[in-house]
Amino acid sequence: MSAGHTPEPLGVHFESVPEWLRGDGESADVVVSSRARLARNLAGHPFPARSTQAQRKTTLKLCKDWLSKAGLSAQTTCISLHQAAPSERTLLVERHLISKPLAKGRPLPDAQDDDRPPGETDPRAVVVGLPDEKLAVMINEEDHLRIQAISSGLDLREVLRRAIDADDRIEAGLDYAFDEQFGYLTACPTNVGSGLRLSCMVHLPALKMTGELEKVKRAAADMNLAVRGFYGEGSDAIGDLFQVSNQTALGKSEDQILHELDGEIIPRIVEYERFARKTLMSKRRAVVEDQCWRAFGTLTRARLMGAEEAMQLLSQVRLGVSMGLIRDTTVRIVNHLMLLVQPGHLQRVVGHEMDQEHRKEARATLLRTRLGG
Amino acid sequence: MKCDRCENEATVHEVTIVNGVATEKNLCEHCAASDGIVPAPVSEALDPGAVIAGPLAPATPGRATRSGSCPTCRSTLNDFKQCGLLGCPDCYSTFRTHLTQLAARAHEGASRHIGRTPKRAGGTLDQAALIQERTERLKRLHAQLDEAVAGEQYERAARLRDEIRRLSTQPSESAERES
């Protein structure tokens, strides 16, 4: 399988569409992507937050060395985040390859004499499977290892299978911290047990328009599910995109968690959203058409565009395309634009850093060009 | 109090009970580290000569020190309450009672792992534990169902009824794996 990490500085092609944003797969009209995440720690080592810089270097080296030969993917790249530029870390967050806390870095308990920000001193990395970015392993996040498998559409069974495959390969060379009662031991006891978080990113614009979103959120909370924003914990739900995931991982097997989400909860959310779309089309067709086309019109004509406004308008266009109202673009293009309008990607496409005002102008130009305005 | 071994002040106190007989050790940080009771002091771990510090010093995990800290990483329950994160894997043995209660609150009443286990840890969990966990889970679900019906939360009640039905008819974990 793998012949080691790729030698390129980052290895990730930032202008390409990552596999999980391709806009195809089952129920892709509502489910943007599916993700499985496993939290793992090394036995005999303190968890990252409690580790000194030297201890974090040790766990980083152990993980990096093994991951480069574990055969995780045909090709992998290992990105040392303490050495990467802040703009590169932003790109990785925007592509959902690393979390915001990993991008920022964690303060060191022994950093009294070091004035540098944690981003530059905290030894941490991400290993990414190439070229599709369907697998990413974060090293020294809240846990020593966070294994992530991601795919387009509703594909929870497959992402779980891939995460478990990576887990088996990693376990073959690293000794995991495990307890018969608590399962896989994690820095935060809310992740203990299987260490599994299964989630889907769902696009729910019709439920928002019909005012039923809060009902769905309440029902999700009642079912012990977490509903988070586009960039995970603590982030806002921009572009009517939500991440729905299991909240508990102790006392349930991986198959049970899969069955709950894949067999019951996500299909039900898809059904609700589709029903809301149908209801809108039959009762308020002119309103829906007007909103979708207005959004398309603004995106193809505006000269200044903020990121949040762009996401909201793209959400309306995505709805219009999914319902067959707009045929001038595709879900794949809209998904890709949702990534390209983010500050990091926008600056990458333009080729230089910009202040907020210049980004607004560049964003509007990019949207006009890509949507044929 | 002086260290049992040298003239330094004793800062680590350990009580070991074997067959009902308590033995007490009072040691300074350095002697305790050399006995493997606590990790080496931070000043030693940061020795510029050591390029990479080793893993945790071997310790006696599973028992809190007299000061209530984890013998391996020195984290206390107070540290955990402040930041929400444990210090090391051994904290789970050290604070097992507290964490069992906390886990039950955070994980819908569950306090035992079911599911995959590392191959190195011996493969599968024993069936008795799995059956016990399932029985307890069913009990909790029945109680929740009664609550939901009493509170006229019919959607929730229907979901709980489905869950009970599914759990009652589910084959055992090992049978699922073999199929």
PDB file of N, CA, C and O in Angstrom, chain A residues 37-51 55-56 58-60 62-63 67 106 137-147 167 170-179 182-196, chain B residues 55-56 85-92 118 120-121:
ATOM      1  N   ARG A  37     -15.695   9.377  13.097  1.00  0.00           N
ATOM      2  CA  ARG A  37     -14.477   9.812  13.803  1.00  0.00           C
ATOM      3  C   ARG A  37     -14.237   8.897  15.002  1.00  0.00           C
ATOM      4  O   ARG A  37     -15.157   8.601  15.750  1.00  0.00           O
ATOM      5  N   LEU A  38     -13.010   8.415  15.120  1.00  0.00           N
ATOM      6  CA  LEU A  38     -12.643   7.582  16.261  1.00  0.00           C
ATOM      7  C   LEU A  38     -11.582   8.311  17.084  1.00  0.00           C
ATOM      8  O   LEU A  38     -10.597   8.799  16.530  1.00  0.00           O
ATOM      9  N   ALA A  39     -11.810   8.391  18.412  1.00  0.00           N
ATOM     10  CA  ALA A  39     -10.826   9.027  19.294  1.00  0.00           C
ATOM     11  C   ALA A  39      -9.991   7.932  19.946  1.00  0.00           C
ATOM     12  O   ALA A  39     -10.534   6.982  20.499  1.00  0.00           O
ATOM     13  N   ARG A  40      -8.677   8.049  19.844  1.00  0.00           N
ATOM     14  CA  ARG A  40      -7.770   7.033  20.398  1.00  0.00           C
ATOM     15  C   ARG A  40      -6.593   7.701  21.114  1.00  0.00           C
ATOM     16  O   ARG A  40      -6.160   8.790  20.718  1.00  0.00           O
ATOM     17  N   ASN A  41      -6.080   7.012  22.132  1.00  0.00           N
ATOM     18  CA  ASN A  41      -4.900   7.513  22.842  1.00  0.00           C
ATOM     19  C   ASN A  41      -3.892   6.403  23.048  1.00  0.00           C
ATOM     20  O   ASN A  41      -4.251   5.224  23.063  1.00  0.00           O
ATOM     21  N   LEU A  42      -2.645   6.811  23.214  1.00  0.00           N
ATOM     22  CA  LEU A  42      -1.585   5.831  23.416  1.00  0.00           C
ATOM     23  C   LEU A  42      -1.485   5.472  24.898  1.00  0.00           C
ATOM     24  O   LEU A  42      -1.517   6.363  25.757  1.00  0.00           O
ATOM     25  N   ALA A  43      -1.371   4.176  25.173  1.00  0.00           N
ATOM     26  CA  ALA A  43      -1.227   3.728  26.559  1.00  0.00           C
ATOM     27  C   ALA A  43       0.107   4.244  27.113  1.00  0.00           C
ATOM     28  O   ALA A  43       1.103   4.318  26.384  1.00  0.00           O
ATOM     29  N   GLY A  44       0.097   4.645  28.367  1.00  0.00           N
ATOM     30  CA  GLY A  44       1.341   5.026  29.033  1.00  0.00           C
ATOM     31  C   GLY A  44       1.831   6.431  28.733  1.00  0.00           C
ATOM     32  O   GLY A  44       2.959   6.780  29.080  1.00  0.00           O
ATOM     33  N   HIS A  45       1.037   7.249  28.090  1.00  0.00           N
ATOM     34  CA  HIS A  45       1.412   8.635  27.794  1.00  0.00           C
ATOM     35  C   HIS A  45       0.312   9.565  28.294  1.00  0.00           C
ATOM     36  O   HIS A  45      -0.866   9.269  28.097  1.00  0.00           O
ATOM     37  N   PRO A  46       0.687  10.705  28.908  1.00  0.00           N
ATOM     38  CA  PRO A  46      -0.369  11.636  29.330  1.00  0.00           C
ATOM     39  C   PRO A  46      -1.122  12.165  28.111  1.00  0.00           C
ATOM     40  O   PRO A  46      -0.574  12.216  27.012  1.00  0.00           O
ATOM     41  N   PHE A  47      -2.389  12.550  28.316  1.00  0.00           N
ATOM     42  CA  PHE A  47      -3.166  13.122  27.220  1.00  0.00           C
ATOM     43  C   PHE A  47      -2.524  14.448  26.800  1.00  0.00           C
ATOM     44  O   PHE A  47      -1.867  15.108  27.621  1.00  0.00           O
ATOM     45  N   PRO A  48      -2.710  14.880  25.540  1.00  0.00           N
ATOM     46  CA  PRO A  48      -2.008  16.072  25.036  1.00  0.00           C
ATOM     47  C   PRO A  48      -2.097  17.312  25.931  1.00  0.00           C
ATOM     48  O   PRO A  48      -1.081  17.959  26.189  1.00  0.00           O
ATOM     49  N   ALA A  49      -3.304  17.630  26.444  1.00  0.00           N
ATOM     50  CA  ALA A  49      -3.437  18.874  27.213  1.00  0.00           C
ATOM     51  C   ALA A  49      -2.535  18.873  28.443  1.00  0.00           C
ATOM     52  O   ALA A  49      -2.090  19.925  28.903  1.00  0.00           O
ATOM     53  N   ARG A  50      -2.255  17.692  28.979  1.00  0.00           N
ATOM     54  CA  ARG A  50      -1.469  17.583  30.209  1.00  0.00           C
ATOM     55  C   ARG A  50       0.012  17.309  29.896  1.00  0.00           C
ATOM     56  O   ARG A  50       0.828  17.163  30.799  1.00  0.00           O
ATOM     57  N   SER A  51       0.351  17.197  28.619  1.00  0.00           N
ATOM     58  CA  SER A  51       1.726  16.830  28.241  1.00  0.00           C
ATOM     59  C   SER A  51       2.622  18.047  28.082  1.00  0.00           C
ATOM     60  O   SER A  51       2.182  19.097  27.613  1.00  0.00           O
ATOM     61  N   GLN A  55       6.968  15.705  25.828  1.00  0.00           N
ATOM     62  CA  GLN A  55       6.063  14.541  25.778  1.00  0.00           C
ATOM     63  C   GLN A  55       5.201  14.577  24.520  1.00  0.00           C
ATOM     64  O   GLN A  55       4.933  13.546  23.909  1.00  0.00           O
ATOM     65  N   ARG A  56       4.769  15.778  24.122  1.00  0.00           N
ATOM     66  CA  ARG A  56       3.974  15.873  22.881  1.00  0.00           C
ATOM     67  C   ARG A  56       4.838  15.515  21.667  1.00  0.00           C
ATOM     68  O   ARG A  56       4.364  14.915  20.710  1.00  0.00           O
ATOM     69  N   THR A  58       7.217  13.386  21.701  1.00  0.00           N
ATOM     70  CA  THR A  58       7.353  11.929  21.722  1.00  0.00           C
ATOM     71  C   THR A  58       6.136  11.262  21.081  1.00  0.00           C
ATOM     72  O   THR A  58       6.282  10.404  20.210  1.00  0.00           O
ATOM     73  N   THR A  59       4.924  11.668  21.512  1.00  0.00           N
ATOM     74  CA  THR A  59       3.727  11.021  20.952  1.00  0.00           C
ATOM     75  C   THR A  59       3.585  11.354  19.468  1.00  0.00           C
ATOM     76  O   THR A  59       3.203  10.514  18.666  1.00  0.00           O
ATOM     77  N   LEU A  60       3.944  12.584  19.101  1.00  0.00           N
ATOM     78  CA  LEU A  60       3.867  12.967  17.685  1.00  0.00           C
ATOM     79  C   LEU A  60       4.785  12.086  16.844  1.00  0.00           C
ATOM     80  O   LEU A  60       4.393  11.576  15.793  1.00  0.00           O
ATOM     81  N   LEU A  62       6.034   9.088  17.590  1.00  0.00           N
ATOM     82  CA  LEU A  62       5.545   7.695  17.578  1.00  0.00           C
ATOM     83  C   LEU A  62       4.427   7.522  16.549  1.00  0.00           C
ATOM     84  O   LEU A  62       4.441   6.590  15.745  1.00  0.00           O
ATOM     85  N   CYS A  63       3.465   8.445  16.596  1.00  0.00           N
ATOM     86  CA  CYS A  63       2.304   8.338  15.694  1.00  0.00           C
ATOM     87  C   CYS A  63       2.722   8.555  14.242  1.00  0.00           C
ATOM     88  O   CYS A  63       2.355   7.790  13.356  1.00  0.00           O
ATOM     89  N   LEU A  67       2.282   5.882  11.303  1.00  0.00           N
ATOM     90  CA  LEU A  67       1.265   6.199  10.290  1.00  0.00           C
ATOM     91  C   LEU A  67       1.853   6.249   8.878  1.00  0.00           C
ATOM     92  O   LEU A  67       1.152   5.977   7.909  1.00  0.00           O
ATOM     93  N   ARG A 106      -2.481  24.080  21.332  1.00  0.00           N
ATOM     94  CA  ARG A 106      -2.832  24.084  22.746  1.00  0.00           C
ATOM     95  C   ARG A 106      -1.670  24.659  23.543  1.00  0.00           C
ATOM     96  O   ARG A 106      -0.519  24.348  23.253  1.00  0.00           O
ATOM     97  N   VAL A 137      -6.030  11.809   9.779  1.00  0.00           N
ATOM     98  CA  VAL A 137      -5.743  11.437  11.171  1.00  0.00           C
ATOM     99  C   VAL A 137      -5.061  12.617  11.846  1.00  0.00           C
ATOM    100  O   VAL A 137      -3.958  13.013  11.460  1.00  0.00           O
ATOM    101  N   MET A 138      -5.746  13.199  12.816  1.00  0.00           N
ATOM    102  CA  MET A 138      -5.158  14.321  13.558  1.00  0.00           C
ATOM    103  C   MET A 138      -4.318  13.751  14.694  1.00  0.00           C
ATOM    104  O   MET A 138      -4.759  12.836  15.390  1.00  0.00           O
ATOM    105  N   ILE A 139      -3.133  14.306  14.877  1.00  0.00           N
ATOM    106  CA  ILE A 139      -2.255  13.848  15.957  1.00  0.00           C
ATOM    107  C   ILE A 139      -2.084  14.965  16.981  1.00  0.00           C
ATOM    108  O   ILE A 139      -1.782  16.101  16.625  1.00  0.00           O
ATOM    109  N   ASN A 140      -2.260  14.606  18.255  1.00  0.00           N
ATOM    110  CA  ASN A 140      -2.154  15.544  19.387  1.00  0.00           C
ATOM    111  C   ASN A 140      -3.226  16.631  19.353  1.00  0.00           C
ATOM    112  O   ASN A 140      -2.944  17.801  19.609  1.00  0.00           O
ATOM    113  N   GLU A 141      -4.438  16.235  19.012  1.00  0.00           N
ATOM    114  CA  GLU A 141      -5.567  17.147  19.223  1.00  0.00           C
ATOM    115  C   GLU A 141      -5.950  16.985  20.687  1.00  0.00           C
ATOM    116  O   GLU A 141      -5.060  16.823  21.522  1.00  0.00           O
ATOM    117  N   GLU A 142      -7.222  16.949  21.012  1.00  0.00           N
ATOM    118  CA  GLU A 142      -7.592  16.703  22.413  1.00  0.00           C
ATOM    119  C   GLU A 142      -7.127  15.297  22.831  1.00  0.00           C
ATOM    120  O   GLU A 142      -6.753  15.052  23.963  1.00  0.00           O
ATOM    121  N   ASP A 143      -7.167  14.365  21.878  1.00  0.00           N
ATOM    122  CA  ASP A 143      -6.639  13.018  22.079  1.00  0.00           C
ATOM    123  C   ASP A 143      -5.413  12.840  21.185  1.00  0.00           C
ATOM    124  O   ASP A 143      -5.214  13.605  20.251  1.00  0.00           O
ATOM    125  N   HIS A 144      -4.617  11.802  21.487  1.00  0.00           N
ATOM    126  CA  HIS A 144      -3.412  11.606  20.669  1.00  0.00           C
ATOM    127  C   HIS A 144      -3.767  11.405  19.198  1.00  0.00           C
ATOM    128  O   HIS A 144      -3.087  11.894  18.312  1.00  0.00           O
ATOM    129  N   LEU A 145      -4.848  10.641  18.967  1.00  0.00           N
ATOM    130  CA  LEU A 145      -5.239  10.356  17.588  1.00  0.00           C
ATOM    131  C   LEU A 145      -6.735  10.573  17.400  1.00  0.00           C
ATOM    132  O   LEU A 145      -7.541  10.145  18.234  1.00  0.00           O
ATOM    133  N   ARG A 146      -7.087  11.253  16.337  1.00  0.00           N
ATOM    134  CA  ARG A 146      -8.483  11.372  15.935  1.00  0.00           C
ATOM    135  C   ARG A 146      -8.533  10.916  14.482  1.00  0.00           C
ATOM    136  O   ARG A 146      -8.005  11.591  13.597  1.00  0.00           O
ATOM    137  N   ILE A 147      -9.145   9.743  14.279  1.00  0.00           N
ATOM    138  CA  ILE A 147      -9.189   9.164  12.929  1.00  0.00           C
ATOM    139  C   ILE A 147     -10.501   9.576  12.280  1.00  0.00           C
ATOM    140  O   ILE A 147     -11.565   9.366  12.860  1.00  0.00           O
ATOM    141  N   ASP A 167      -8.260   2.213  11.843  1.00  0.00           N
ATOM    142  CA  ASP A 167      -8.026   1.934  13.261  1.00  0.00           C
ATOM    143  C   ASP A 167      -7.237   0.631  13.431  1.00  0.00           C
ATOM    144  O   ASP A 167      -6.276   0.564  14.196  1.00  0.00           O
ATOM    145  N   ILE A 170      -3.664   1.125  12.398  1.00  0.00           N
ATOM    146  CA  ILE A 170      -2.909   1.932  13.367  1.00  0.00           C
ATOM    147  C   ILE A 170      -2.626   1.098  14.615  1.00  0.00           C
ATOM    148  O   ILE A 170      -1.519   1.100  15.150  1.00  0.00           O
ATOM    149  N   GLU A 171      -3.628   0.340  15.033  1.00  0.00           N
ATOM    150  CA  GLU A 171      -3.474  -0.465  16.253  1.00  0.00           C
ATOM    151  C   GLU A 171      -2.391  -1.531  16.099  1.00  0.00           C
ATOM    152  O   GLU A 171      -1.787  -1.953  17.091  1.00  0.00           O
ATOM    153  N   ALA A 172      -2.140  -1.946  14.850  1.00  0.00           N
ATOM    154  CA  ALA A 172      -1.124  -2.966  14.627  1.00  0.00           C
ATOM    155  C   ALA A 172       0.265  -2.483  15.048  1.00  0.00           C
ATOM    156  O   ALA A 172       1.158  -3.293  15.308  1.00  0.00           O
ATOM    157  N   GLY A 173       0.443  -1.172  15.142  1.00  0.00           N
ATOM    158  CA  GLY A 173       1.778  -0.667  15.492  1.00  0.00           C
ATOM    159  C   GLY A 173       1.802   0.229  16.719  1.00  0.00           C
ATOM    160  O   GLY A 173       2.873   0.652  17.156  1.00  0.00           O
ATOM    161  N   LEU A 174       0.640   0.567  17.255  1.00  0.00           N
ATOM    162  CA  LEU A 174       0.610   1.454  18.422  1.00  0.00           C
ATOM    163  C   LEU A 174      -0.273   0.842  19.504  1.00  0.00           C
ATOM    164  O   LEU A 174      -1.315   0.265  19.196  1.00  0.00           O
ATOM    165  N   ASP A 175       0.136   0.989  20.745  1.00  0.00           N
ATOM    166  CA  ASP A 175      -0.588   0.384  21.857  1.00  0.00           C
ATOM    167  C   ASP A 175      -1.624   1.383  22.382  1.00  0.00           C
ATOM    168  O   ASP A 175      -1.271   2.430  22.913  1.00  0.00           O
ATOM    169  N   TYR A 176      -2.901   1.062  22.214  1.00  0.00           N
ATOM    170  CA  TYR A 176      -3.957   1.981  22.626  1.00  0.00           C
ATOM    171  C   TYR A 176      -4.242   1.896  24.126  1.00  0.00           C
ATOM    172  O   TYR A 176      -4.183   0.819  24.716  1.00  0.00           O
ATOM    173  N   ALA A 177      -4.661   3.036  24.691  1.00  0.00           N
ATOM    174  CA  ALA A 177      -5.127   3.070  26.073  1.00  0.00           C
ATOM    175  C   ALA A 177      -6.557   2.544  26.094  1.00  0.00           C
ATOM    176  O   ALA A 177      -7.427   3.097  25.422  1.00  0.00           O
ATOM    177  N   PHE A 178      -6.788   1.470  26.854  1.00  0.00           N
ATOM    178  CA  PHE A 178      -8.100   0.813  26.860  1.00  0.00           C
ATOM    179  C   PHE A 178      -8.402   0.285  28.251  1.00  0.00           C
ATOM    180  O   PHE A 178      -7.505  -0.123  28.975  1.00  0.00           O
ATOM    181  N   ASP A 179      -9.655   0.331  28.621  1.00  0.00           N
ATOM    182  CA  ASP A 179     -10.085  -0.175  29.924  1.00  0.00           C
ATOM    183  C   ASP A 179     -11.346  -0.998  29.696  1.00  0.00           C
ATOM    184  O   ASP A 179     -12.217  -0.594  28.925  1.00  0.00           O
ATOM    185  N   PHE A 182     -14.467   1.169  30.717  1.00  0.00           N
ATOM    186  CA  PHE A 182     -14.700   2.431  30.006  1.00  0.00           C
ATOM    187  C   PHE A 182     -14.422   2.359  28.499  1.00  0.00           C
ATOM    188  O   PHE A 182     -14.738   3.286  27.767  1.00  0.00           O
ATOM    189  N   GLY A 183     -13.796   1.273  28.049  1.00  0.00           N
ATOM    190  CA  GLY A 183     -13.511   1.172  26.619  1.00  0.00           C
ATOM    191  C   GLY A 183     -12.264   1.947  26.229  1.00  0.00           C
ATOM    192  O   GLY A 183     -11.299   2.013  26.992  1.00  0.00           O
ATOM    193  N   TYR A 184     -12.291   2.579  25.061  1.00  0.00           N
ATOM    194  CA  TYR A 184     -11.140   3.363  24.596  1.00  0.00           C
ATOM    195  C   TYR A 184     -11.076   4.633  25.443  1.00  0.00           C
ATOM    196  O   TYR A 184     -12.055   5.391  25.502  1.00  0.00           O
ATOM    197  N   LEU A 185      -9.948   4.860  26.089  1.00  0.00           N
ATOM    198  CA  LEU A 185      -9.849   5.967  27.038  1.00  0.00           C
ATOM    199  C   LEU A 185      -9.533   7.270  26.305  1.00  0.00           C
ATOM    200  O   LEU A 185      -8.626   7.325  25.476  1.00  0.00           O
ATOM    201  N   THR A 186     -10.298   8.289  26.634  1.00  0.00           N
ATOM    202  CA  THR A 186     -10.152   9.586  25.957  1.00  0.00           C
ATOM    203  C   THR A 186      -9.962  10.687  26.990  1.00  0.00           C
ATOM    204  O   THR A 186     -10.353  10.526  28.147  1.00  0.00           O
ATOM    205  N   ALA A 187      -9.387  11.800  26.554  1.00  0.00           N
ATOM    206  CA  ALA A 187      -9.109  12.903  27.485  1.00  0.00           C
ATOM    207  C   ALA A 187     -10.401  13.415  28.106  1.00  0.00           C
ATOM    208  O   ALA A 187     -10.442  13.750  29.283  1.00  0.00           O
ATOM    209  N   CYS A 188     -11.476  13.463  27.321  1.00  0.00           N
ATOM    210  CA  CYS A 188     -12.760  13.911  27.860  1.00  0.00           C
ATOM    211  C   CYS A 188     -13.668  12.687  28.023  1.00  0.00           C
ATOM    212  O   CYS A 188     -13.875  11.949  27.058  1.00  0.00           O
ATOM    213  N   PRO A 189     -14.206  12.484  29.225  1.00  0.00           N
ATOM    214  CA  PRO A 189     -15.020  11.280  29.452  1.00  0.00           C
ATOM    215  C   PRO A 189     -16.283  11.210  28.589  1.00  0.00           C
ATOM    216  O   PRO A 189     -16.889  10.155  28.495  1.00  0.00           O
ATOM    217  N   THR A 190     -16.674  12.297  27.937  1.00  0.00           N
ATOM    218  CA  THR A 190     -17.863  12.234  27.079  1.00  0.00           C
ATOM    219  C   THR A 190     -17.572  11.462  25.779  1.00  0.00           C
ATOM    220  O   THR A 190     -18.488  11.086  25.068  1.00  0.00           O
ATOM    221  N   ASN A 191     -16.302  11.246  25.474  1.00  0.00           N
ATOM    222  CA  ASN A 191     -15.954  10.513  24.248  1.00  0.00           C
ATOM    223  C   ASN A 191     -15.597   9.054  24.509  1.00  0.00           C
ATOM    224  O   ASN A 191     -15.299   8.293  23.594  1.00  0.00           O
ATOM    225  N   VAL A 192     -15.593   8.677  25.791  1.00  0.00           N
ATOM    226  CA  VAL A 192     -15.116   7.357  26.165  1.00  0.00           C
ATOM    227  C   VAL A 192     -16.078   6.278  25.653  1.00  0.00           C
ATOM    228  O   VAL A 192     -17.197   6.565  25.258  1.00  0.00           O
ATOM    229  N   GLY A 193     -15.652   5.036  25.654  1.00  0.00           N
ATOM    230  CA  GLY A 193     -16.472   3.937  25.130  1.00  0.00           C
ATOM    231  C   GLY A 193     -15.896   3.513  23.791  1.00  0.00           C
ATOM    232  O   GLY A 193     -14.716   3.169  23.704  1.00  0.00           O
ATOM    233  N   SER A 194     -16.719   3.596  22.761  1.00  0.00           N
ATOM    234  CA  SER A 194     -16.204   3.235  21.435  1.00  0.00           C
ATOM    235  C   SER A 194     -15.355   4.371  20.850  1.00  0.00           C
ATOM    236  O   SER A 194     -14.629   4.161  19.891  1.00  0.00           O
ATOM    237  N   GLY A 195     -15.463   5.575  21.426  1.00  0.00           N
ATOM    238  CA  GLY A 195     -14.707   6.721  20.887  1.00  0.00           C
ATOM    239  C   GLY A 195     -15.231   7.154  19.528  1.00  0.00           C
ATOM    240  O   GLY A 195     -14.586   7.908  18.810  1.00  0.00           O
ATOM    241  N   LEU A 196     -16.434   6.648  19.197  1.00  0.00           N
ATOM    242  CA  LEU A 196     -16.964   6.885  17.845  1.00  0.00           C
ATOM    243  C   LEU A 196     -17.956   8.044  17.820  1.00  0.00           C
ATOM    244  O   LEU A 196     -18.847   8.125  18.658  1.00  0.00           O
TER     245      LEU A 196
ATOM    246  N   PRO B  55       8.007   8.117  27.849  1.00  0.00           N
ATOM    247  CA  PRO B  55       6.616   8.074  28.276  1.00  0.00           C
ATOM    248  C   PRO B  55       6.519   8.208  29.789  1.00  0.00           C
ATOM    249  O   PRO B  55       7.527   8.409  30.465  1.00  0.00           O
ATOM    250  N   LEU B  56       5.332   8.071  30.315  1.00  0.00           N
ATOM    251  CA  LEU B  56       5.139   8.249  31.753  1.00  0.00           C
ATOM    252  C   LEU B  56       6.003   7.266  32.526  1.00  0.00           C
ATOM    253  O   LEU B  56       6.159   6.121  32.143  1.00  0.00           O
ATOM    254  N   LEU B  85     -10.965  17.994  31.196  1.00  0.00           N
ATOM    255  CA  LEU B  85     -10.139  16.956  30.576  1.00  0.00           C
ATOM    256  C   LEU B  85      -9.332  16.220  31.643  1.00  0.00           C
ATOM    257  O   LEU B  85      -8.853  16.839  32.595  1.00  0.00           O
ATOM    258  N   LEU B  86      -9.180  14.911  31.444  1.00  0.00           N
ATOM    259  CA  LEU B  86      -8.363  14.126  32.370  1.00  0.00           C
ATOM    260  C   LEU B  86      -6.908  14.232  31.951  1.00  0.00           C
ATOM    261  O   LEU B  86      -6.601  14.642  30.830  1.00  0.00           O
ATOM    262  N   GLY B  87      -6.018  13.831  32.878  1.00  0.00           N
ATOM    263  CA  GLY B  87      -4.590  13.998  32.597  1.00  0.00           C
ATOM    264  C   GLY B  87      -3.970  12.863  31.812  1.00  0.00           C
ATOM    265  O   GLY B  87      -3.140  13.079  30.929  1.00  0.00           O
ATOM    266  N   CYS B  88      -4.366  11.629  32.129  1.00  0.00           N
ATOM    267  CA  CYS B  88      -3.721  10.481  31.473  1.00  0.00           C
ATOM    268  C   CYS B  88      -4.662   9.279  31.549  1.00  0.00           C
ATOM    269  O   CYS B  88      -5.637   9.306  32.299  1.00  0.00           O
ATOM    270  N   PRO B  89      -4.376   8.208  30.810  1.00  0.00           N
ATOM    271  CA  PRO B  89      -5.263   7.037  30.847  1.00  0.00           C
ATOM    272  C   PRO B  89      -5.456   6.479  32.263  1.00  0.00           C
ATOM    273  O   PRO B  89      -6.531   5.982  32.591  1.00  0.00           O
ATOM    274  N   ASP B  90      -4.414   6.574  33.116  1.00  0.00           N
ATOM    275  CA  ASP B  90      -4.542   6.013  34.470  1.00  0.00           C
ATOM    276  C   ASP B  90      -5.529   6.779  35.348  1.00  0.00           C
ATOM    277  O   ASP B  90      -5.964   6.255  36.387  1.00  0.00           O
ATOM    278  N   CYS B  91      -5.884   8.004  34.959  1.00  0.00           N
ATOM    279  CA  CYS B  91      -6.885   8.763  35.727  1.00  0.00           C
ATOM    280  C   CYS B  91      -8.195   7.984  35.812  1.00  0.00           C
ATOM    281  O   CYS B  91      -8.940   8.110  36.772  1.00  0.00           O
ATOM    282  N   TYR B  92      -8.473   7.175  34.782  1.00  0.00           N
ATOM    283  CA  TYR B  92      -9.736   6.423  34.785  1.00  0.00           C
ATOM    284  C   TYR B  92      -9.759   5.386  35.909  1.00  0.00           C
ATOM    285  O   TYR B  92     -10.798   5.148  36.503  1.00  0.00           O
ATOM    286  N   PRO B 118      -9.395  -3.397  21.477  1.00  0.00           N
ATOM    287  CA  PRO B 118      -8.130  -3.581  20.764  1.00  0.00           C
ATOM    288  C   PRO B 118      -7.737  -5.060  20.776  1.00  0.00           C
ATOM    289  O   PRO B 118      -7.962  -5.734  21.781  1.00  0.00           O
ATOM    290  N   ARG B 120      -4.929  -6.267  20.985  1.00  0.00           N
ATOM    291  CA  ARG B 120      -3.895  -6.487  22.003  1.00  0.00           C
ATOM    292  C   ARG B 120      -4.481  -6.618  23.399  1.00  0.00           C
ATOM    293  O   ARG B 120      -3.860  -7.142  24.300  1.00  0.00           O
ATOM    294  N   ALA B 121      -5.713  -6.057  23.593  1.00  0.00           N
ATOM    295  CA  ALA B 121      -6.329  -6.138  24.919  1.00  0.00           C
ATOM    296  C   ALA B 121      -7.099  -7.438  25.081  1.00  0.00           C
ATOM    297  O   ALA B 121      -7.757  -7.649  26.081  1.00  0.00           O
TER     298      ALA B 121
END
